[in-house]
Amino acid sequence: MNETISIQQLKSGMFVVEVTKQTGKVKIKNQGWVKTAEAIKKLKKVGVLEVVIDPSKTLQKDPPPPVKTEQVDVQNSPEDTVHNEPQTPADPWASSVSFEKEVGKAQKLYNQAKALQKRAFADIQQGKNIDVKPFKDVAHGFMDSVFRQQDALTCLTRMREKDAYLMEHSINVSILITIFAKHLGFSSDLIHELATGALLHDIGKVKIDEDILLKPSKLTDEEFEQIQQHAHFSKEILEQAGLSGIAIEIAGFHHERIDGSGYPYGKKGDELSQYARMAAIIDVYDALTADRVYKTGLTPIAAFKILKDGAGTAFDDTLVNQFIQCIGVHPVGTLVKLSNHKVGIISRSNPSNPMRPVVKVFYNAKHSRYIEVEDINLAKGWADVELEAAVKPELFGLDLMRFFKSSMIG
Ligand SMILES: [Fe+2]
């Protein structure tokens, strides 16, 4: 049953049906979820005093929200403070924004985040404090994109540049923690704090000698001790910047392990919050799957295996399982080979049948040549084609980044 509440009682995650009292002239075109504290502020600013909500649709922490929510794509109008209902609620995984439409926006956001990382590193090196506002804005951008169409940003986390690990790792951890927290049904305010903290979780590396940081060979004990301090420096930098406790926890404790074997503080068990435990899992997952100058990244399945091996000792067992379930064995962005010899990237997952996702094919392995890009939806009309395996681009001499940029973003 619907409930009438004052604007002061409105919380992010609530589903607004209509505005019943206001001093302005706001018209809510579409019923929908209010997803951020900023959105509520905006409603207050335009004079909204009272709204009707549908409490049955409030996004709960547990169980996860039953549907993906979409954001109205209208600029500078009061309507864009409220988020649309999915267009096809019968399909819980439907997205009203297509992957192709979202991917350009996602790439822009990703580049913006990269530029921001560079600037923050430079600021700290010059002894300045970091300006956290743009990081908070990027975190909001990630959230909005993930809630509109999470496959686009997920795909970008799989497109690595070998020499950009330092920048890309923090961005990827932020995107992955946003997706994971959404999967766990966290409130939007909480997701935002996690995403912001993750963007800055390795900022303390700026205080570590670059030669040690980028050393491809085995570190000496002394060098390793120095590297371990980066988490402590990150914590200090974020404390000075006035960020929230959750962001500070992620930065300070992402290398701690529940059995006490982590660093730099050697915290264990109950001393580590759910957020620090999530960050630890994602940090390792992204590091393992990343291509570096001196090594090729593992496939997601191989990385999951390592996480599973550490579950219950180093990592939180339940969270490891939930993370694997959230990302899926063949995450969006994975390069796969099909039984018809075509090679492509998974562009849309299929949670009800993970082995039959949508694959954007662009290469024929039998003829060793690029082919016209085509979407193959293995769940629809391709009964005779199977997903054979996840493959490494090197196997076919493929340049994924080149393909991705030219074929999908334009
Ligand atoms: Fe780290």
Short mmCIF file of C-alpha atoms and ligand atoms in Angstrom, two decimals:
data_model
loop_
_atom_site.label_atom_id
_atom_site.label_comp_id
_atom_site.label_asym_id
_atom_site.label_seq_id
_atom_site.Cartn_x
_atom_site.Cartn_y
_atom_site.Cartn_z
CA MET A 1 0.00 0.00 0.00
CA ASN A 2 1.28 3.48 -0.85
CA GLU A 3 2.35 5.88 1.90
CA THR A 4 2.41 9.67 2.02
CA ILE A 5 5.57 11.06 3.61
CA SER A 6 7.22 14.44 4.06
CA ILE A 7 10.30 15.28 2.02
CA GLN A 8 12.32 15.04 5.27
CA GLN A 9 11.36 11.37 5.55
CA LEU A 10 12.34 10.60 1.98
CA LYS A 11 15.45 8.37 1.82
CA SER A 12 17.50 7.18 -1.11
CA GLY A 13 16.25 3.84 -2.38
CA MET A 14 12.57 4.77 -1.96
CA PHE A 15 10.16 4.53 -4.90
CA VAL A 16 8.29 7.79 -5.53
CA VAL A 17 4.80 7.49 -7.01
CA GLU A 18 3.81 11.19 -7.01
CA VAL A 19 4.41 14.61 -5.51
CA THR A 20 1.44 15.70 -3.39
CA LYS A 21 2.60 18.98 -1.84
CA GLN A 22 5.02 21.54 -3.15
CA THR A 23 5.73 25.23 -3.38
CA GLY A 24 6.99 24.94 -6.96
CA LYS A 25 5.65 23.36 -10.12
CA VAL A 26 7.48 20.06 -10.32
CA LYS A 27 5.94 17.42 -12.51
CA ILE A 28 7.16 13.87 -12.09
CA LYS A 29 6.86 12.40 -15.55
CA ASN A 30 7.74 8.91 -14.46
CA GLN A 31 7.38 7.11 -11.18
CA GLY A 32 10.68 5.79 -9.97
CA TRP A 33 13.41 5.34 -7.41
CA VAL A 34 15.24 8.20 -5.74
CA LYS A 35 18.75 6.88 -5.74
CA THR A 36 21.01 9.51 -4.24
CA ALA A 37 21.07 12.04 -1.42
CA GLU A 38 21.77 14.64 -4.12
CA ALA A 39 18.48 13.77 -5.82
CA ILE A 40 16.59 14.37 -2.56
CA LYS A 41 18.41 17.69 -2.08
CA LYS A 42 17.36 18.67 -5.59
CA LEU A 43 13.71 17.86 -4.87
CA LYS A 44 13.88 19.97 -1.69
CA LYS A 45 15.46 22.80 -3.65
CA VAL A 46 12.64 22.89 -6.19
CA GLY A 47 10.07 23.11 -3.39
CA VAL A 48 8.80 19.55 -2.96
CA LEU A 49 7.25 19.15 0.52
CA GLU A 50 5.42 15.84 0.43
CA VAL A 51 5.48 12.72 -1.77
CA VAL A 52 3.68 9.41 -2.06
CA ILE A 53 5.96 6.35 -2.01
CA ASP A 54 5.43 2.66 -2.64
CA PRO A 55 7.21 1.03 0.35
CA SER A 56 7.05 -2.42 -1.27
CA LYS A 57 9.53 -1.20 -3.87
CA THR A 58 12.08 0.35 -1.50
CA LEU A 59 15.50 -1.04 -2.38
CA GLN A 60 16.54 -3.23 0.52
CA LYS A 61 20.02 -4.28 1.57
CA ASP A 62 18.98 -7.91 1.74
CA PRO A 63 17.73 -9.50 -0.45
CA PRO A 64 19.11 -7.66 -3.48
CA PRO A 65 16.71 -5.49 -5.44
CA PRO A 66 14.60 -7.61 -7.76
CA VAL A 67 15.07 -5.39 -10.78
CA LYS A 68 17.72 -3.25 -12.38
CA THR A 69 16.74 0.39 -12.13
CA GLU A 70 17.17 2.88 -14.88
CA GLN A 71 17.73 6.59 -14.74
CA VAL A 72 15.74 9.05 -16.77
CA ASP A 73 18.00 10.63 -19.32
CA VAL A 74 16.81 14.23 -19.04
CA GLN A 75 19.13 17.07 -18.21
CA ASN A 76 18.55 19.91 -15.79
CA SER A 77 14.94 19.17 -15.18
CA PRO A 78 13.32 18.22 -11.87
CA GLU A 79 12.26 14.93 -13.42
CA ASP A 80 15.79 13.65 -13.55
CA THR A 81 15.94 13.47 -9.78
CA VAL A 82 13.63 10.47 -9.89
CA HIS A 83 14.57 7.28 -11.62
CA ASN A 84 12.43 5.39 -14.05
CA GLU A 85 10.85 2.01 -13.61
CA PRO A 86 12.33 -0.54 -16.00
CA GLN A 87 10.47 -0.63 -19.29
CA THR A 88 10.01 -4.39 -19.19
CA PRO A 89 9.59 -5.34 -15.56
CA ALA A 90 8.68 -8.90 -16.57
CA ASP A 91 12.37 -9.48 -17.39
CA PRO A 92 14.38 -8.85 -14.21
CA TRP A 93 17.58 -8.33 -16.21
CA ALA A 94 16.14 -5.96 -18.79
CA SER A 95 17.92 -2.68 -19.37
CA SER A 96 16.17 0.10 -21.18
CA VAL A 97 19.55 1.56 -22.16
CA SER A 98 21.38 -0.53 -24.68
CA PHE A 99 25.00 -1.57 -24.23
CA GLU A 100 25.93 0.32 -27.40
CA LYS A 101 24.31 3.51 -26.12
CA GLU A 102 25.93 3.28 -22.71
CA VAL A 103 29.42 2.27 -23.73
CA GLY A 104 30.34 5.70 -25.15
CA LYS A 105 29.27 7.40 -21.92
CA ALA A 106 31.10 4.76 -19.89
CA GLN A 107 34.32 5.28 -21.85
CA LYS A 108 34.10 9.06 -21.34
CA LEU A 109 33.64 8.55 -17.63
CA TYR A 110 36.53 6.10 -17.53
CA ASN A 111 38.85 8.58 -19.28
CA GLN A 112 37.71 11.33 -16.92
CA ALA A 113 38.55 9.10 -13.95
CA LYS A 114 41.99 8.39 -15.40
CA ALA A 115 42.77 12.08 -15.88
CA LEU A 116 41.62 12.70 -12.32
CA GLN A 117 43.93 10.02 -10.94
CA LYS A 118 46.87 11.59 -12.73
CA ARG A 119 46.02 15.02 -11.32
CA ALA A 120 45.59 13.68 -7.77
CA PHE A 121 48.96 11.91 -7.94
CA ALA A 122 50.57 15.16 -9.11
CA ASP A 123 48.85 17.17 -6.34
CA ILE A 124 50.11 14.88 -3.60
CA GLN A 125 53.61 14.84 -5.08
CA GLN A 126 53.60 18.63 -4.87
CA GLY A 127 52.55 18.48 -1.24
CA LYS A 128 48.98 19.65 -1.89
CA ASN A 129 45.82 18.09 -0.48
CA ILE A 130 43.67 16.22 -2.96
CA ASP A 131 40.39 17.74 -4.03
CA VAL A 132 37.89 14.95 -3.30
CA LYS A 133 34.89 16.59 -4.94
CA PRO A 134 35.71 15.44 -8.50
CA PHE A 135 36.27 11.90 -7.20
CA LYS A 136 32.84 11.97 -5.58
CA ASP A 137 31.40 13.15 -8.90
CA VAL A 138 33.07 10.33 -10.81
CA ALA A 139 31.80 7.83 -8.22
CA HIS A 140 28.28 9.16 -8.86
CA GLY A 141 28.88 8.80 -12.58
CA PHE A 142 29.92 5.17 -12.10
CA MET A 143 26.83 4.47 -10.03
CA ASP A 144 24.49 6.03 -12.55
CA SER A 145 26.11 4.13 -15.41
CA VAL A 146 26.02 0.83 -13.47
CA PHE A 147 22.35 1.34 -12.61
CA ARG A 148 21.50 2.22 -16.23
CA GLN A 149 23.50 -0.54 -17.91
CA GLN A 150 26.21 -2.23 -15.88
CA ASP A 151 27.65 -4.25 -18.75
CA ALA A 152 29.28 -1.19 -20.36
CA LEU A 153 31.55 -0.31 -17.43
CA THR A 154 32.13 -4.00 -16.65
CA CYS A 155 33.39 -4.41 -20.18
CA LEU A 156 35.82 -1.52 -19.75
CA THR A 157 37.33 -3.12 -16.64
CA ARG A 158 38.44 -5.99 -18.92
CA MET A 159 40.09 -3.71 -21.52
CA ARG A 160 43.45 -3.00 -19.98
CA GLU A 161 46.39 -1.04 -21.18
CA LYS A 162 49.55 -2.79 -20.06
CA ASP A 163 51.36 0.32 -18.88
CA ALA A 164 48.45 1.99 -17.11
CA TYR A 165 47.98 -0.40 -14.20
CA LEU A 166 48.35 2.13 -11.46
CA MET A 167 45.58 4.36 -12.82
CA GLU A 168 43.30 1.65 -14.11
CA HIS A 169 43.46 -0.59 -11.07
CA SER A 170 41.81 1.94 -8.74
CA ILE A 171 39.18 2.78 -11.35
CA ASN A 172 38.41 -0.89 -11.89
CA VAL A 173 38.18 -1.59 -8.16
CA SER A 174 35.74 1.31 -7.90
CA ILE A 175 33.58 0.00 -10.75
CA LEU A 176 33.66 -3.56 -9.44
CA ILE A 177 32.80 -2.53 -5.87
CA THR A 178 29.88 -0.50 -7.23
CA ILE A 179 28.59 -3.55 -9.10
CA PHE A 180 29.19 -5.83 -6.12
CA ALA A 181 27.50 -3.47 -3.64
CA LYS A 182 24.54 -3.12 -5.99
CA HIS A 183 24.37 -6.91 -6.21
CA LEU A 184 24.29 -7.07 -2.39
CA GLY A 185 21.45 -4.53 -2.38
CA PHE A 186 23.30 -1.75 -0.54
CA SER A 187 21.78 1.74 -0.36
CA SER A 188 22.95 4.23 -2.93
CA ASP A 189 24.64 6.43 -0.29
CA LEU A 190 26.68 3.47 0.86
CA ILE A 191 27.56 2.43 -2.69
CA HIS A 192 28.75 5.98 -3.32
CA GLU A 193 31.06 5.95 -0.29
CA LEU A 194 32.50 2.60 -1.34
CA ALA A 195 33.03 3.75 -4.93
CA THR A 196 34.74 6.96 -3.80
CA GLY A 197 37.00 5.14 -1.35
CA ALA A 198 37.93 2.56 -3.96
CA LEU A 199 38.92 5.27 -6.46
CA LEU A 200 41.46 6.52 -3.94
CA HIS A 201 42.41 3.30 -2.17
CA ASP A 202 45.94 3.18 -3.59
CA ILE A 203 46.65 6.92 -3.57
CA GLY A 204 49.30 6.29 -0.88
CA LYS A 205 51.46 4.66 -3.58
CA VAL A 206 52.44 8.17 -4.57
CA LYS A 207 54.69 8.20 -1.51
CA ILE A 208 56.49 5.00 -2.53
CA ASP A 209 59.62 5.05 -4.66
CA GLU A 210 58.56 4.49 -8.28
CA ASP A 211 61.41 2.07 -8.98
CA ILE A 212 60.11 -0.22 -6.26
CA LEU A 213 56.50 0.23 -7.31
CA LEU A 214 57.15 -0.78 -10.89
CA LYS A 215 59.88 -3.33 -10.26
CA PRO A 216 59.08 -6.38 -12.41
CA SER A 217 61.38 -8.75 -10.53
CA LYS A 218 61.06 -10.08 -7.00
CA LEU A 219 61.16 -7.45 -4.28
CA THR A 220 63.67 -7.57 -1.45
CA ASP A 221 62.24 -7.80 2.09
CA GLU A 222 63.03 -4.14 2.63
CA GLU A 223 61.34 -3.09 -0.60
CA PHE A 224 58.27 -5.14 0.23
CA GLU A 225 58.08 -3.49 3.65
CA GLN A 226 58.10 -0.11 1.96
CA ILE A 227 55.35 -1.08 -0.48
CA GLN A 228 53.20 -2.35 2.36
CA GLN A 229 53.11 1.13 3.82
CA HIS A 230 51.09 2.48 0.87
CA ALA A 231 47.82 1.45 2.52
CA HIS A 232 48.77 3.39 5.63
CA PHE A 233 49.64 6.44 3.51
CA SER A 234 46.34 6.13 1.62
CA LYS A 235 44.48 6.13 4.94
CA GLU A 236 46.36 9.23 6.09
CA ILE A 237 45.74 11.09 2.83
CA LEU A 238 42.00 10.35 2.92
CA GLU A 239 41.75 11.33 6.58
CA GLN A 240 43.40 14.65 5.76
CA ALA A 241 41.01 15.12 2.85
CA GLY A 242 38.04 14.64 5.23
CA LEU A 243 36.55 11.58 3.56
CA SER A 244 34.08 9.25 5.27
CA GLY A 245 35.02 6.37 7.56
CA ILE A 246 34.04 3.79 4.96
CA ALA A 247 36.33 5.30 2.32
CA ILE A 248 39.16 5.42 4.87
CA GLU A 249 38.57 1.77 5.83
CA ILE A 250 38.88 0.67 2.21
CA ALA A 251 42.05 2.65 1.71
CA GLY A 252 43.70 1.56 4.94
CA PHE A 253 42.63 -2.06 5.16
CA HIS A 254 42.36 -3.44 1.62
CA HIS A 255 45.49 -5.57 2.12
CA GLU A 256 44.44 -6.92 5.52
CA ARG A 257 43.33 -10.56 5.68
CA ILE A 258 40.81 -12.12 8.04
CA ASP A 259 43.39 -14.60 9.37
CA GLY A 260 45.69 -11.72 10.27
CA SER A 261 48.22 -12.45 7.52
CA GLY A 262 47.70 -9.14 5.73
CA TYR A 263 49.41 -5.76 5.99
CA PRO A 264 50.29 -3.12 7.12
CA TYR A 265 48.37 -3.41 10.43
CA GLY A 266 47.88 -7.20 10.71
CA LYS A 267 44.23 -6.75 11.61
CA LYS A 268 42.06 -9.85 11.70
CA GLY A 269 38.54 -11.27 12.06
CA ASP A 270 36.01 -8.88 13.52
CA GLU A 271 38.46 -6.01 13.25
CA LEU A 272 37.74 -6.00 9.53
CA SER A 273 34.40 -4.64 8.36
CA GLN A 274 32.39 -6.06 5.49
CA TYR A 275 33.60 -3.13 3.37
CA ALA A 276 37.29 -3.84 3.98
CA ARG A 277 36.63 -7.53 3.23
CA MET A 278 34.90 -6.65 -0.05
CA ALA A 279 37.76 -4.34 -1.03
CA ALA A 280 40.32 -7.08 -0.30
CA ILE A 281 38.58 -9.55 -2.62
CA ILE A 282 38.12 -7.07 -5.46
CA ASP A 283 41.64 -5.67 -5.13
CA VAL A 284 43.12 -9.16 -5.56
CA TYR A 285 40.70 -10.12 -8.35
CA ASP A 286 41.60 -7.06 -10.41
CA ALA A 287 45.33 -7.43 -9.78
CA LEU A 288 45.24 -11.09 -10.86
CA THR A 289 43.25 -10.48 -14.03
CA ALA A 290 45.29 -7.43 -15.12
CA ASP A 291 47.75 -7.57 -17.95
CA ARG A 292 51.00 -6.01 -16.81
CA VAL A 293 54.12 -5.15 -18.75
CA TYR A 294 55.79 -8.28 -17.39
CA LYS A 295 52.86 -10.70 -17.20
CA THR A 296 49.56 -11.58 -18.84
CA GLY A 297 46.54 -11.45 -16.59
CA LEU A 298 44.68 -14.57 -15.49
CA THR A 299 41.23 -15.36 -16.82
CA PRO A 300 38.41 -14.57 -14.37
CA ILE A 301 37.92 -18.29 -13.72
CA ALA A 302 41.58 -18.74 -12.75
CA ALA A 303 41.35 -15.69 -10.47
CA PHE A 304 38.17 -17.03 -8.87
CA LYS A 305 40.01 -20.27 -8.12
CA ILE A 306 42.71 -18.37 -6.21
CA LEU A 307 40.08 -16.43 -4.29
CA LYS A 308 38.26 -19.68 -3.46
CA ASP A 309 41.54 -21.20 -2.24
CA GLY A 310 41.90 -18.29 0.19
CA ALA A 311 38.23 -18.22 1.22
CA GLY A 312 37.73 -18.76 4.93
CA THR A 313 41.36 -18.00 5.74
CA ALA A 314 42.51 -14.87 3.94
CA PHE A 315 39.14 -13.83 2.52
CA ASP A 316 35.58 -13.82 3.77
CA ASP A 317 34.08 -17.07 2.49
CA THR A 318 30.52 -15.80 1.99
CA LEU A 319 31.66 -12.65 0.24
CA VAL A 320 33.93 -14.60 -2.13
CA ASN A 321 30.98 -16.74 -3.18
CA GLN A 322 28.74 -13.72 -3.56
CA PHE A 323 31.38 -11.93 -5.62
CA ILE A 324 31.82 -14.88 -7.99
CA GLN A 325 28.06 -15.09 -8.37
CA CYS A 326 27.90 -11.35 -9.05
CA ILE A 327 30.65 -11.27 -11.68
CA GLY A 328 29.81 -14.62 -13.27
CA VAL A 329 32.18 -17.20 -14.71
CA HIS A 330 32.32 -15.40 -18.03
CA PRO A 331 32.03 -11.73 -17.15
CA VAL A 332 31.03 -9.13 -19.69
CA GLY A 333 34.16 -8.06 -21.56
CA THR A 334 35.62 -11.57 -21.67
CA LEU A 335 37.03 -12.64 -25.02
CA VAL A 336 35.51 -15.99 -26.01
CA LYS A 337 35.65 -18.44 -28.88
CA LEU A 338 32.43 -19.98 -30.18
CA SER A 339 31.99 -23.41 -31.76
CA ASN A 340 31.45 -21.73 -35.17
CA HIS A 341 35.10 -20.48 -34.97
CA LYS A 342 34.01 -16.91 -34.36
CA VAL A 343 35.78 -14.95 -31.65
CA GLY A 344 34.21 -12.03 -29.82
CA ILE A 345 33.60 -10.23 -26.58
CA ILE A 346 30.72 -11.01 -24.24
CA SER A 347 28.66 -7.85 -24.39
CA ARG A 348 25.72 -8.96 -22.28
CA SER A 349 25.57 -11.59 -19.58
CA ASN A 350 22.76 -14.08 -19.20
CA PRO A 351 22.31 -14.76 -15.47
CA SER A 352 19.78 -17.53 -16.04
CA ASN A 353 22.16 -19.37 -18.38
CA PRO A 354 25.72 -18.02 -18.07
CA MET A 355 26.97 -20.22 -20.94
CA ARG A 356 24.60 -18.51 -23.38
CA PRO A 357 25.33 -14.77 -23.22
CA VAL A 358 25.32 -12.23 -26.06
CA VAL A 359 28.68 -12.23 -27.87
CA LYS A 360 29.86 -9.46 -30.16
CA VAL A 361 31.94 -11.39 -32.67
CA PHE A 362 34.55 -9.68 -34.81
CA TYR A 363 37.11 -12.33 -35.77
CA ASN A 364 37.13 -15.68 -37.50
CA ALA A 365 39.72 -17.97 -35.91
CA LYS A 366 39.53 -20.53 -38.71
CA HIS A 367 40.35 -17.99 -41.43
CA SER A 368 42.51 -15.80 -39.15
CA ARG A 369 40.81 -12.58 -40.18
CA TYR A 370 38.61 -9.84 -38.81
CA ILE A 371 34.95 -10.10 -39.81
CA GLU A 372 32.06 -7.65 -39.72
CA VAL A 373 30.95 -7.08 -36.11
CA GLU A 374 27.82 -9.07 -35.32
CA ASP A 375 25.83 -9.73 -32.15
CA ILE A 376 25.28 -13.41 -31.49
CA ASN A 377 22.69 -13.93 -28.79
CA LEU A 378 23.31 -17.53 -27.76
CA ALA A 379 20.02 -17.55 -25.87
CA LYS A 380 18.01 -16.78 -28.98
CA GLY A 381 18.13 -18.59 -32.31
CA TRP A 382 21.72 -19.89 -32.13
CA ALA A 383 20.93 -23.33 -30.69
CA ASP A 384 23.68 -25.02 -32.74
CA VAL A 385 26.43 -22.67 -31.54
CA GLU A 386 28.17 -23.20 -28.19
CA LEU A 387 30.48 -21.03 -26.13
CA GLU A 388 33.67 -23.07 -26.31
CA ALA A 389 36.12 -21.23 -24.07
CA ALA A 390 37.45 -17.96 -22.77
CA VAL A 391 40.56 -17.15 -24.81
CA LYS A 392 43.53 -14.86 -24.54
CA PRO A 393 43.77 -12.17 -27.22
CA GLU A 394 47.45 -13.08 -27.74
CA LEU A 395 46.35 -16.47 -29.01
CA PHE A 396 45.07 -14.83 -32.18
CA GLY A 397 47.32 -11.80 -32.15
CA LEU A 398 44.29 -9.61 -31.48
CA ASP A 399 44.43 -6.03 -30.35
CA LEU A 400 41.41 -5.79 -28.10
CA MET A 401 41.70 -2.12 -27.38
CA ARG A 402 41.85 -1.29 -31.07
CA PHE A 403 38.79 -3.38 -31.75
CA PHE A 404 36.89 -2.00 -28.80
CA LYS A 405 37.51 1.62 -29.59
CA SER A 406 36.91 1.42 -33.32
CA SER A 407 33.96 -0.93 -33.36
CA MET A 408 31.96 -0.02 -30.33
CA ILE A 409 32.65 3.56 -29.44
CA GLY A 410 33.35 4.95 -32.87
FE FE B 1 46.89 -1.52 -2.53
#
